[in-house]
PDB file of C-alpha atoms in Angstrom:
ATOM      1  CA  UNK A   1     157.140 151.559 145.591  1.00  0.00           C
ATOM      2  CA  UNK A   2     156.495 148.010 146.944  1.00  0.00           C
ATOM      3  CA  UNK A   3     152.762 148.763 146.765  1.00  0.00           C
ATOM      4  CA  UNK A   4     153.123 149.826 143.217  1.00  0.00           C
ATOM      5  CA  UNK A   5     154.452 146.429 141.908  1.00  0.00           C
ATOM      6  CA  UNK A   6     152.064 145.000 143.924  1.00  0.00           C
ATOM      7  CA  UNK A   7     149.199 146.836 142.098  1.00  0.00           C
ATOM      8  CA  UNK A   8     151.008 146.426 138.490  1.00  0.00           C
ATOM      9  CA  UNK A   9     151.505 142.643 138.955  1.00  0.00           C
ATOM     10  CA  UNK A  10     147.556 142.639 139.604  1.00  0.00           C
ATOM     11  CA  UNK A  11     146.999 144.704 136.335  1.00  0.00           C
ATOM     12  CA  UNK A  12     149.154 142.443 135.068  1.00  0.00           C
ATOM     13  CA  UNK A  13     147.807 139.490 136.130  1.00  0.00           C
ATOM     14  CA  UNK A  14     143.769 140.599 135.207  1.00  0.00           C
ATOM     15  CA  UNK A  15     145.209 141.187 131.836  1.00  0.00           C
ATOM     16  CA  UNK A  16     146.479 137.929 131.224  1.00  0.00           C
ATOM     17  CA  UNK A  17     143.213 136.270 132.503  1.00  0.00           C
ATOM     18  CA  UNK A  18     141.050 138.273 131.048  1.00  0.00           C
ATOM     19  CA  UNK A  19     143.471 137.525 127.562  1.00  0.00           C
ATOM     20  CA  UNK A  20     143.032 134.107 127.620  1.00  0.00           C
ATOM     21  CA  UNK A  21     140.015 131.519 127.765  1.00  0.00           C
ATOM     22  CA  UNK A  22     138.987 130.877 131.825  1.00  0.00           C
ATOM     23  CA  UNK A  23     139.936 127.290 132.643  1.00  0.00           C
ATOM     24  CA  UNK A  24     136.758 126.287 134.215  1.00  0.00           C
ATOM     25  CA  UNK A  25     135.858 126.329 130.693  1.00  0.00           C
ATOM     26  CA  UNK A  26     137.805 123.864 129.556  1.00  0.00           C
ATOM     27  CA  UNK A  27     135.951 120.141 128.098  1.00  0.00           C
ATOM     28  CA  UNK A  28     133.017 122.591 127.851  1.00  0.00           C
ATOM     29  CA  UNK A  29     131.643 120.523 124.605  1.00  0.00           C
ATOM     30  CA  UNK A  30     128.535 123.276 124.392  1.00  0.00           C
ATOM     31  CA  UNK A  31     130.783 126.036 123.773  1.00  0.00           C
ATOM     32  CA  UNK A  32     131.160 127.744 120.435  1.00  0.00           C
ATOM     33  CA  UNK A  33     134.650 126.936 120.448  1.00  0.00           C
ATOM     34  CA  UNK A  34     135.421 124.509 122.151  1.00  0.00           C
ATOM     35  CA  UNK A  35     139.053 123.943 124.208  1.00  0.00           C
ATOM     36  CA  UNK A  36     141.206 121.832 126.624  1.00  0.00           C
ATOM     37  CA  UNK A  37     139.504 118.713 125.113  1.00  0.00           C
ATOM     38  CA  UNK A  38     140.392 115.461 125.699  1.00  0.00           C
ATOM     39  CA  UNK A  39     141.154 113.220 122.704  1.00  0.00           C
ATOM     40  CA  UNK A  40     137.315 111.634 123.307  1.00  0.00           C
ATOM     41  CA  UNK A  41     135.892 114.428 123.225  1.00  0.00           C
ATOM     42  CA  UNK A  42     137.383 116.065 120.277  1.00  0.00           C
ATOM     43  CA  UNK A  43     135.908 113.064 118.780  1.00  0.00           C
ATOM     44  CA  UNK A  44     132.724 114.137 119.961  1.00  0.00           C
ATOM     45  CA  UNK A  45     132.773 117.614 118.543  1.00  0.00           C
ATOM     46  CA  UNK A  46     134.287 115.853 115.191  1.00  0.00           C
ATOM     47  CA  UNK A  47     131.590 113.730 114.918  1.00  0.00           C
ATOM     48  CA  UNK A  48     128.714 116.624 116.008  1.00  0.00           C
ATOM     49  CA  UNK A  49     130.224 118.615 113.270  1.00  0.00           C
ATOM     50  CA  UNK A  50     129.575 115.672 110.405  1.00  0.00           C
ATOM     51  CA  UNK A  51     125.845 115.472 111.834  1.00  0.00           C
ATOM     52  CA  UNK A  52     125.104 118.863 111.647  1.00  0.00           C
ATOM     53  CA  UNK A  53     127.183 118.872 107.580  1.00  0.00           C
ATOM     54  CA  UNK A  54     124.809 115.457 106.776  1.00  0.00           C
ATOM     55  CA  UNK A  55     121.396 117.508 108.330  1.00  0.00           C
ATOM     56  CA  UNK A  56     122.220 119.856 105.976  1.00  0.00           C
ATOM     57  CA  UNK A  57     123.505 118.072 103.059  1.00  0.00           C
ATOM     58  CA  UNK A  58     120.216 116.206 103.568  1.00  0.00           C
ATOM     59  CA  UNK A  59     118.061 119.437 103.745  1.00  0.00           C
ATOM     60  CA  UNK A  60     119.462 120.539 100.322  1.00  0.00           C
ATOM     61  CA  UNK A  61     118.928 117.177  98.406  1.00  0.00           C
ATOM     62  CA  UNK A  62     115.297 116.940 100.013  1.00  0.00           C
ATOM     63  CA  UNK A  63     114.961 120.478  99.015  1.00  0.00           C
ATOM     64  CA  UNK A  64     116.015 119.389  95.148  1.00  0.00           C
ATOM     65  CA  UNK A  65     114.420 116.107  94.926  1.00  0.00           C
ATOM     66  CA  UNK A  66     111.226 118.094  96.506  1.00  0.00           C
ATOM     67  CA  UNK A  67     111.432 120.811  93.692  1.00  0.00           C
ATOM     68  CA  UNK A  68     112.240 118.651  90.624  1.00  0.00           C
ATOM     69  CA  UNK A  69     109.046 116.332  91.993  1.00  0.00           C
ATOM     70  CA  UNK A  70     106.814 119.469  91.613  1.00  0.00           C
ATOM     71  CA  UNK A  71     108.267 120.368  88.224  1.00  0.00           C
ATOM     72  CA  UNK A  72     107.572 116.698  86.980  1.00  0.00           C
ATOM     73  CA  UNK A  73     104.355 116.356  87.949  1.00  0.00           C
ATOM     74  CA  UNK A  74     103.528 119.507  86.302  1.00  0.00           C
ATOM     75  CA  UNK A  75     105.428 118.867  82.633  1.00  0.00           C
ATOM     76  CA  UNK A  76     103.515 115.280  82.973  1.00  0.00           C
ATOM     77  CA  UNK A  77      99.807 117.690  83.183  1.00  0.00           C
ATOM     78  CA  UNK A  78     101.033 119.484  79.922  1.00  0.00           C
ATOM     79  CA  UNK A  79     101.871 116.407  78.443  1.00  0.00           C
ATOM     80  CA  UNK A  80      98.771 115.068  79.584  1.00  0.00           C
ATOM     81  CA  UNK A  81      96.812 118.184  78.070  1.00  0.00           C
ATOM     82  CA  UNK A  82      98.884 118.093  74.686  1.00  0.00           C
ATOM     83  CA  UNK A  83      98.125 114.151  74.344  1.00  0.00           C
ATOM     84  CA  UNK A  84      94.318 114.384  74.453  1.00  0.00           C
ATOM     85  CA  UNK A  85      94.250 117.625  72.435  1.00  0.00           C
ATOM     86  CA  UNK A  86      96.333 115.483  70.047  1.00  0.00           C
ATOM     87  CA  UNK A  87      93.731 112.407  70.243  1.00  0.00           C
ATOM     88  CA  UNK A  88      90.749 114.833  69.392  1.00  0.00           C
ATOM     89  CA  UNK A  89      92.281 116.285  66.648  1.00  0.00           C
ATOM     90  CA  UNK A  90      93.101 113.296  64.941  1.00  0.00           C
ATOM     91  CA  UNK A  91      89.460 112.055  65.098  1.00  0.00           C
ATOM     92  CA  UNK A  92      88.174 115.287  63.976  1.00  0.00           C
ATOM     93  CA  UNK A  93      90.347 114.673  60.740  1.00  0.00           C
ATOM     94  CA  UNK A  94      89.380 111.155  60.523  1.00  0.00           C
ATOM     95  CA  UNK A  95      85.542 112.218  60.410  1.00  0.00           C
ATOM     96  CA  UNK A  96      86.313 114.938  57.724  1.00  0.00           C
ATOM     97  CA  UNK A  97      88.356 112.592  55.363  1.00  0.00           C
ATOM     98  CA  UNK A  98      85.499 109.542  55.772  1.00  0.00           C
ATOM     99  CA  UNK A  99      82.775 112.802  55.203  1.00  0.00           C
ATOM    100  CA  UNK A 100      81.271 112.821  52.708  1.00  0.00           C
ATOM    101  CA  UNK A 101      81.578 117.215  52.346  1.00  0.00           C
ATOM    102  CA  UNK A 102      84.214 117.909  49.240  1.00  0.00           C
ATOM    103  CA  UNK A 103      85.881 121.075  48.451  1.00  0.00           C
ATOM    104  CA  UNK A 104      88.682 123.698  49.682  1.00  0.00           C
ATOM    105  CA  UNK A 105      86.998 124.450  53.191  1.00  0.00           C
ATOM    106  CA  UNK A 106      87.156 120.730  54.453  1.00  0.00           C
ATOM    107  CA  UNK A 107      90.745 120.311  52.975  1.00  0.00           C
ATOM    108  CA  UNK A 108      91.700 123.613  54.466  1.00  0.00           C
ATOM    109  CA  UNK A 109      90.460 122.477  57.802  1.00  0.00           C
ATOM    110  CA  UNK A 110      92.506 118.561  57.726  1.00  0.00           C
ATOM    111  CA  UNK A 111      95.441 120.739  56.945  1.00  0.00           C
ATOM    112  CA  UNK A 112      94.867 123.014  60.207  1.00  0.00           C
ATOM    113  CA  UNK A 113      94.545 120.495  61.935  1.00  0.00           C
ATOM    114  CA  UNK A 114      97.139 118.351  60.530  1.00  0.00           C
ATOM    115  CA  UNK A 115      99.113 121.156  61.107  1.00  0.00           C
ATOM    116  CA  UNK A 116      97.900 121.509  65.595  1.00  0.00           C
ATOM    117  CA  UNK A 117      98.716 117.712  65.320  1.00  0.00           C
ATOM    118  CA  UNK A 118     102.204 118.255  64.089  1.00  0.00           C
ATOM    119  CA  UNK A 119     103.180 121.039  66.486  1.00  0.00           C
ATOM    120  CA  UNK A 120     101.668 119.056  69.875  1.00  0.00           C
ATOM    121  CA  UNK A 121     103.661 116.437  68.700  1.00  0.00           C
ATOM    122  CA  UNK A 122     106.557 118.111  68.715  1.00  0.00           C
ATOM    123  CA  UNK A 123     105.820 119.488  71.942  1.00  0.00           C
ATOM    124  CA  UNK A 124     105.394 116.590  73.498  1.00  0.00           C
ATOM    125  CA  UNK A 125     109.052 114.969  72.316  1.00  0.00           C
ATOM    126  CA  UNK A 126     110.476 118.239  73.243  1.00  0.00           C
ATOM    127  CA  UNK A 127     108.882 117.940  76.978  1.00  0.00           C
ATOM    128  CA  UNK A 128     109.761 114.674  76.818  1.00  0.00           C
ATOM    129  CA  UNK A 129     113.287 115.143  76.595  1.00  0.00           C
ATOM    130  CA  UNK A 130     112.897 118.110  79.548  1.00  0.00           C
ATOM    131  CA  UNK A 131     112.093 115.111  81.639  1.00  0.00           C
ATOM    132  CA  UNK A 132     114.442 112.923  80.925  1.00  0.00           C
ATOM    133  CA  UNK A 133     117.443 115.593  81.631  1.00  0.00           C
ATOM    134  CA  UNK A 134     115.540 116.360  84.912  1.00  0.00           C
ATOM    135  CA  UNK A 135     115.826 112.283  85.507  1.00  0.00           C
ATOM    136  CA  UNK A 136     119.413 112.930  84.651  1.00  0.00           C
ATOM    137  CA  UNK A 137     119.321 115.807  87.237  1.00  0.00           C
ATOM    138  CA  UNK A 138     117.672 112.862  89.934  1.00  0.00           C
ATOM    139  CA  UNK A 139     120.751 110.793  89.535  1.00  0.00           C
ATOM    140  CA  UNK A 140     123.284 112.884  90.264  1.00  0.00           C
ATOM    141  CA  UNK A 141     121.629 113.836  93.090  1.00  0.00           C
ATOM    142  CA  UNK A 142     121.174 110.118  94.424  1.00  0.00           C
ATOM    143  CA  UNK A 143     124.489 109.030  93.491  1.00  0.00           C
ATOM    144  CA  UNK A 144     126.469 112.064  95.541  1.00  0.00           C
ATOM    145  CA  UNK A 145     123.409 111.471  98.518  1.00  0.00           C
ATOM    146  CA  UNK A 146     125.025 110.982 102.045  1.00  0.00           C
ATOM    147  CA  UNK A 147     121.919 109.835 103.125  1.00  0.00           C
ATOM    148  CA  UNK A 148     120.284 107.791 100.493  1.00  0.00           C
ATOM    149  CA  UNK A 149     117.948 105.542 102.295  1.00  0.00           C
ATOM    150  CA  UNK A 150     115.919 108.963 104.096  1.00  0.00           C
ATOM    151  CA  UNK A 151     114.961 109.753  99.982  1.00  0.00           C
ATOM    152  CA  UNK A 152     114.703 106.214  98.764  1.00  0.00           C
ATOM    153  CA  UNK A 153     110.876 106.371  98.540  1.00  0.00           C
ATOM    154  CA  UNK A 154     111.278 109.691  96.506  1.00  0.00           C
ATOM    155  CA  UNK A 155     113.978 108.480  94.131  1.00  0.00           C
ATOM    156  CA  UNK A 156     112.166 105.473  93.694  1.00  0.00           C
ATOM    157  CA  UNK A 157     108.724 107.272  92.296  1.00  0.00           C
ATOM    158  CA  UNK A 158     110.922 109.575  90.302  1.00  0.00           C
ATOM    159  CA  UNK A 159     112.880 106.693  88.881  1.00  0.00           C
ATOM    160  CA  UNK A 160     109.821 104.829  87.813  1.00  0.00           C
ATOM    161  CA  UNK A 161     108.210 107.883  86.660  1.00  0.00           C
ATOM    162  CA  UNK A 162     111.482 108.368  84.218  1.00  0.00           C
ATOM    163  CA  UNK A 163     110.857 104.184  83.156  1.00  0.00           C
ATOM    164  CA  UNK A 164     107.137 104.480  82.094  1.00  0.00           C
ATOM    165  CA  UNK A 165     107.215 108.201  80.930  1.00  0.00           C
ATOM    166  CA  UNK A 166     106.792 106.404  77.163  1.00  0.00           C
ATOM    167  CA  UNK A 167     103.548 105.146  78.183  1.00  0.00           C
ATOM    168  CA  UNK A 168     101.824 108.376  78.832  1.00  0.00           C
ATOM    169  CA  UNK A 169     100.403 109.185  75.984  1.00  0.00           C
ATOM    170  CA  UNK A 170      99.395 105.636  75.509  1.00  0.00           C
ATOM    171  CA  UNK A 171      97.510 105.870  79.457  1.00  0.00           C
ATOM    172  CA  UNK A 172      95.970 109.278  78.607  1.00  0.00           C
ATOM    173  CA  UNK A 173      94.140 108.436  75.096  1.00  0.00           C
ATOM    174  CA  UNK A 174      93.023 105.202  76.544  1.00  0.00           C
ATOM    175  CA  UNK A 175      89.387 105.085  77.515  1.00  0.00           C
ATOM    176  CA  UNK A 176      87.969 106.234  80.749  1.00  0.00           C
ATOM    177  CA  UNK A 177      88.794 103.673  83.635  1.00  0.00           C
ATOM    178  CA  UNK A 178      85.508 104.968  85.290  1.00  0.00           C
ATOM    179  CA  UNK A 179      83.529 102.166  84.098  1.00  0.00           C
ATOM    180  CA  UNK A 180      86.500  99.211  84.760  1.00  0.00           C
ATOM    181  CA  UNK A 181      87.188 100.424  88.882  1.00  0.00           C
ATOM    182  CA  UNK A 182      84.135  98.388  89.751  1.00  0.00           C
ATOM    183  CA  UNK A 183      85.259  95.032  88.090  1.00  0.00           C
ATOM    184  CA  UNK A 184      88.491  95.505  90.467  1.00  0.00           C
ATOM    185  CA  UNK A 185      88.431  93.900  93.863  1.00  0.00           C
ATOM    186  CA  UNK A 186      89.029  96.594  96.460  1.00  0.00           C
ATOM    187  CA  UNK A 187      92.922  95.759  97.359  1.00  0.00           C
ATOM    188  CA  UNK A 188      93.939  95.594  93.505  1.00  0.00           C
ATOM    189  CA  UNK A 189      91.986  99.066  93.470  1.00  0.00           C
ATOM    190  CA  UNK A 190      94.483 100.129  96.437  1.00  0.00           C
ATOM    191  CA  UNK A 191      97.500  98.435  94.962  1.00  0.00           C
ATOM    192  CA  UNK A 192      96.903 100.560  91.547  1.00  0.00           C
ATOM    193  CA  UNK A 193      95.947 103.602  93.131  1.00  0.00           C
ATOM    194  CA  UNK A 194      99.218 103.393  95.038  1.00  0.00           C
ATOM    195  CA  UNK A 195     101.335 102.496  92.173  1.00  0.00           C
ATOM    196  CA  UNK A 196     100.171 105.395  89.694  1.00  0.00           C
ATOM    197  CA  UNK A 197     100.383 107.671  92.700  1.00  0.00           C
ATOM    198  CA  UNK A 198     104.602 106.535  93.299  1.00  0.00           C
ATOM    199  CA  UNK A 199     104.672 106.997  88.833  1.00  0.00           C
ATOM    200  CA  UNK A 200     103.109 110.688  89.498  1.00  0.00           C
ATOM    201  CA  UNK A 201     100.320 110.070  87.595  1.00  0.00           C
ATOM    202  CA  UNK A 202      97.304 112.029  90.316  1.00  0.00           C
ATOM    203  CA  UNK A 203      95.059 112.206  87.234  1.00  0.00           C
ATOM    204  CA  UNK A 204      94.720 107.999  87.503  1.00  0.00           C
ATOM    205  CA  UNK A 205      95.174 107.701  91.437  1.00  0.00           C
ATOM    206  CA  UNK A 206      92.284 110.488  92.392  1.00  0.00           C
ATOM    207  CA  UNK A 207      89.342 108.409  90.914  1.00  0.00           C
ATOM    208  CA  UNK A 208      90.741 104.840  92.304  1.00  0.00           C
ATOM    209  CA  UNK A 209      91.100 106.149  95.936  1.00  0.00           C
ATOM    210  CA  UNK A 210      87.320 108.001  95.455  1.00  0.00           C
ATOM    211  CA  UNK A 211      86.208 104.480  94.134  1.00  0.00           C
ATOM    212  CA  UNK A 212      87.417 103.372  97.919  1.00  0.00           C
ATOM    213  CA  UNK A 213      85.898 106.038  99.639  1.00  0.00           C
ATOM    214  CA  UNK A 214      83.066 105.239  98.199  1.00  0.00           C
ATOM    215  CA  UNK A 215      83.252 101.310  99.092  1.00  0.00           C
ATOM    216  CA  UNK A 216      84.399 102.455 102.759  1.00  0.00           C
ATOM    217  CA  UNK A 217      87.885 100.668 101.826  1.00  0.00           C
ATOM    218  CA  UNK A 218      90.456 102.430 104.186  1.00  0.00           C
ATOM    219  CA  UNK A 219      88.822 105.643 103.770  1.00  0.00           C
ATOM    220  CA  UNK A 220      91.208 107.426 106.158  1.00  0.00           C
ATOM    221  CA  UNK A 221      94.417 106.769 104.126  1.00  0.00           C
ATOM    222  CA  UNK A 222      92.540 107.261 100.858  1.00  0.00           C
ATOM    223  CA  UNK A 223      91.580 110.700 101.784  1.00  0.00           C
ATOM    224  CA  UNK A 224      94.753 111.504 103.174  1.00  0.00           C
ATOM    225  CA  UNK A 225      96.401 110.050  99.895  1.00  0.00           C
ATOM    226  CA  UNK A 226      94.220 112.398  97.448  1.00  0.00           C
ATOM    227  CA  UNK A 227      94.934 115.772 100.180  1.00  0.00           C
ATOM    228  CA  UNK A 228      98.314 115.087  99.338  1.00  0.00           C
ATOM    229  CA  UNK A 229      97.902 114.962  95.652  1.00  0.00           C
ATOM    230  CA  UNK A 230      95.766 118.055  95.743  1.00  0.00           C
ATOM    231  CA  UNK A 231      98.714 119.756  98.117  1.00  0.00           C
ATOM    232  CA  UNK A 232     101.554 118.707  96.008  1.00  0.00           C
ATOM    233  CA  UNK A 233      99.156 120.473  93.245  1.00  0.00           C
ATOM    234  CA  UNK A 234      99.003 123.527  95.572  1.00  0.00           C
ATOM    235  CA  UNK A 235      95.151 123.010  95.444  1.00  0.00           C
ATOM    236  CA  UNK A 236      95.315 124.390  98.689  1.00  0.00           C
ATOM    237  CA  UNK A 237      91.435 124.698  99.780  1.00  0.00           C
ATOM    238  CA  UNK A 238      90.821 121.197  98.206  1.00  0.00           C
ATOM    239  CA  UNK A 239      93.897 119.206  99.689  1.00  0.00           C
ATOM    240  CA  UNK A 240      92.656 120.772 103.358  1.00  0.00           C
ATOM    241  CA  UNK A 241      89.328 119.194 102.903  1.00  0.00           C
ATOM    242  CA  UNK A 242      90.157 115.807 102.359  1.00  0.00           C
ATOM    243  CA  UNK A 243      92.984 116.225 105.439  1.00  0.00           C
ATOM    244  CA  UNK A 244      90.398 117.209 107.709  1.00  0.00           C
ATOM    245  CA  UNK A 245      88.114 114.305 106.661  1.00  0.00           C
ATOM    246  CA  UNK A 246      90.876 111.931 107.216  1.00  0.00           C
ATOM    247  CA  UNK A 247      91.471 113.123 110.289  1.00  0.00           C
ATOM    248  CA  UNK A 248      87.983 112.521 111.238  1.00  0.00           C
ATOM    249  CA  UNK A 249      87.842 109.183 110.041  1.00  0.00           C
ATOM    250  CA  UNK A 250      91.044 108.263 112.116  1.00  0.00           C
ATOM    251  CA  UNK A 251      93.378 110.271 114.742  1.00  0.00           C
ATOM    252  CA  UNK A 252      95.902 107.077 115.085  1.00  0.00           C
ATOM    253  CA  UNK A 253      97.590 106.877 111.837  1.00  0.00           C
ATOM    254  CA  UNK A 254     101.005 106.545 110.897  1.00  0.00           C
ATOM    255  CA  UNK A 255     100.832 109.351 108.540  1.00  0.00           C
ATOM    256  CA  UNK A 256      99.238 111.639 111.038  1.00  0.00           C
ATOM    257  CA  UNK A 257     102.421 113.874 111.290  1.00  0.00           C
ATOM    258  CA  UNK A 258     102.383 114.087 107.476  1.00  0.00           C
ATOM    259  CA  UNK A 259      98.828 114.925 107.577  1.00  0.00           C
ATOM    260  CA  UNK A 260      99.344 117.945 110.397  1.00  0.00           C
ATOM    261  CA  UNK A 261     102.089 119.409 108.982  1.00  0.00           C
ATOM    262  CA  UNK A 262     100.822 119.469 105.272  1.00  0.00           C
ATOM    263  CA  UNK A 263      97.510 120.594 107.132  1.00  0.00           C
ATOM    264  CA  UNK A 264      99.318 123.452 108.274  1.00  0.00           C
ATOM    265  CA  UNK A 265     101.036 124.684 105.479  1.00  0.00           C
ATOM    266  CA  UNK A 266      97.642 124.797 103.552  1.00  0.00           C
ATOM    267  CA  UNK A 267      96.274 126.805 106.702  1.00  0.00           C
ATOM    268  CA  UNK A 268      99.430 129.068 106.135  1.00  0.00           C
ATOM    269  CA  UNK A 269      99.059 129.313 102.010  1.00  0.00           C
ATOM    270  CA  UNK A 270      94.840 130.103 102.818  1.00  0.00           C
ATOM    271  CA  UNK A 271      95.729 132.521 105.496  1.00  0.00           C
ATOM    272  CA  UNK A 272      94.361 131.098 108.296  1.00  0.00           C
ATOM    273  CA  UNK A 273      98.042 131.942 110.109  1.00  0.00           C
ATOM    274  CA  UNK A 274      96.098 131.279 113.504  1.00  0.00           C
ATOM    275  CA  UNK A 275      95.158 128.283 113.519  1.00  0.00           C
ATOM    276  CA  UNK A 276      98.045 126.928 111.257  1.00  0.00           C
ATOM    277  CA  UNK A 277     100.309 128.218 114.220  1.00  0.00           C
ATOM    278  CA  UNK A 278      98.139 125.501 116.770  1.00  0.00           C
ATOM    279  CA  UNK A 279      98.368 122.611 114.302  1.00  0.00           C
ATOM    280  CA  UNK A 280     102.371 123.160 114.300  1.00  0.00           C
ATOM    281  CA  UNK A 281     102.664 123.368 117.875  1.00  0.00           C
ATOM    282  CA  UNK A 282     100.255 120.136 118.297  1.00  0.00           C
ATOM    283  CA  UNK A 283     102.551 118.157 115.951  1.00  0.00           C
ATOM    284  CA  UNK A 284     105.681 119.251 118.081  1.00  0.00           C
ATOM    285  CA  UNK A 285     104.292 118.385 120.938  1.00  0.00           C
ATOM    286  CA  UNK A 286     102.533 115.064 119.852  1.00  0.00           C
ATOM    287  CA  UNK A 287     105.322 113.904 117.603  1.00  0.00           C
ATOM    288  CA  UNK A 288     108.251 115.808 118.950  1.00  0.00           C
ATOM    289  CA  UNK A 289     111.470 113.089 117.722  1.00  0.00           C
ATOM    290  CA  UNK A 290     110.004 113.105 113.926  1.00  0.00           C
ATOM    291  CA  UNK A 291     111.384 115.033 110.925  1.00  0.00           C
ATOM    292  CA  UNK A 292     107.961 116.735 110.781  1.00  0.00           C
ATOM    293  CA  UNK A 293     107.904 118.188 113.943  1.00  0.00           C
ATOM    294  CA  UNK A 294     111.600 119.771 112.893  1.00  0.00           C
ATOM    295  CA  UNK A 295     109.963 121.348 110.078  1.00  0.00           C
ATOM    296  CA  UNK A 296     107.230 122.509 112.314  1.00  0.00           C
ATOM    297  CA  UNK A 297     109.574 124.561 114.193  1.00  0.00           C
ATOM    298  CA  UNK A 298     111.343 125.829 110.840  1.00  0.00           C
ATOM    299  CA  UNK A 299     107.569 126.964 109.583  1.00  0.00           C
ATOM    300  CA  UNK A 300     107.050 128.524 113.282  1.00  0.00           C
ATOM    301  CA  UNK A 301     109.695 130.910 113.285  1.00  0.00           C
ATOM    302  CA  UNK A 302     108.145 132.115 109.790  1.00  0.00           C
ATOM    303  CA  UNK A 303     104.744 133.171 110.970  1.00  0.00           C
TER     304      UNK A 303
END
């Protein structure tokens, strides 16, 4: 009998061990769940817990801001498109009412176009407005932003892009700035290629940062500068080119994480998996504390 309680008051005992958490556990901040803290350390786990919730509140905004930047930049093409369709129609009905050809066919044709003219018009005012609610759309994001200095840059551009949007039309029926880059002194060149690159406008910024390559102005940051334009395009093929040539020009830049990861991602969107695969790994192991080399490993564990 005595042997009996003994081995019940082990069962007993196992059970009650094996039903609670084992104290050599306890303070063990790595666990899952965490117990037996100390009033520091529940700090600790408090304050791990509002990293990880601003990481990902961060990852979400950036994800946003990100998406809305594409969809601007693409309405601002259209507009672009409608504006200089809109130009050349007007001239074509300014030669046909100064002609000096009479009759139904050439009033038939003013009033087509007349007509195209109309219609772009309202297109554009109707794409305008598009862009002004996504503005809207910017704001709120910014003004509910836990971390609002990591997406200045980006809210910035977008901001400015929302200020001058009234001058595109004016920009894109202007005359070609071809002829005027020369007259420029090579760091107003880079100070206006910059700025119409923050305001979104590539179709300004590609020839002023070409007009640099060509004078051998910075040529590393220039081609780096027009691969991003042609990746935020998803000109894939064409934004890879000018990354590799920057890369050539320079390995010691301070975009060079920027430039490896983008690199990689057009590697991944021209199915070159293999070698997109060693650029991520490089840029881990090169520039393993930067936000790039987190999205490296992100872009890893897809391929």
């Amino acid at each position: 009998m005595k042997r009996l309680s003994l081995l019940l008051a082990g069962a007993l005992l196992l059970q009650l061990q094996a039903s609670e958490p084992s104290v050599f556990g306890a303070g063990n901040l790595d666990s899952d769940s965490p117990y037996g803290l100390t009033e520091s350390e529940k700090k600790i786990v408090e304050n791990r817990q509002n990293l990880k919730n601003t990481k990902r509140k961060s990852q979400e905004n950036s994800a946003q801001l990100q998406s809305l930047r594409e969809r601007i930049d693409g309405l601002q093409t259209i507009i672009e498109g409608l504006a200089e369709k809109t130009q050349e129609n007007k001239l074509k009905v300014t030669e046909l009412t100064s002609g000096e050809d009479i009759g139904a066919q050439r009033d038939a044709k003013i009033a087509a176009l007349e007509e195209a003219v109309r219609a772009d018009e309202a297109n554009i005012a109707s794409l305008k407005s598009l862009l002004e609610s996504m503005a809207t759309q910017v704001d709120a994001i910014n003004a509910n932003y836990v971390s609002k200095d990591e997406f200045n840059a980006l809210v910035g551009e977008i901001n400015a892009f929302k200020r001058d949007l009234g001058k595109t039309l004016k920009s894109v029926s202007a005359p070609a700035a071809g002829a005027s880059l020369e007259s420029k002194s090579s760091k107003e060149l880079a100070a206006e290629a910059k700025a119409s690159y923050n305001k979104l406008y590539f179709k300004d910024a590609i020839p002023m940062y070409e007009e640099l390559i060509r004078r051998n102005y910075k040529p590393a940051y220039a081609h780096f500068m027009i691969g991003e334009m042609w990746h935020y395009r998803k000109e894939w093929s064409k934004a890879l080119s000018y990354f590799k040539e920057s890369a050539a020009r320079s390995s010691k830049t301070s975009f060079m994480p920027t430039l490896m990861l983008h690199s990689a991602e057009c590697m991944m969107h021209t199915g070159d998996s293999a070698n997109a695969k060693k650029f991520l790994r490089s840029l881990i192991a090169k520039y393993p504390a930067s936000g790039e080399a987190a999205e490296a490993e992100r872009l890893l564990n897809t391929l």
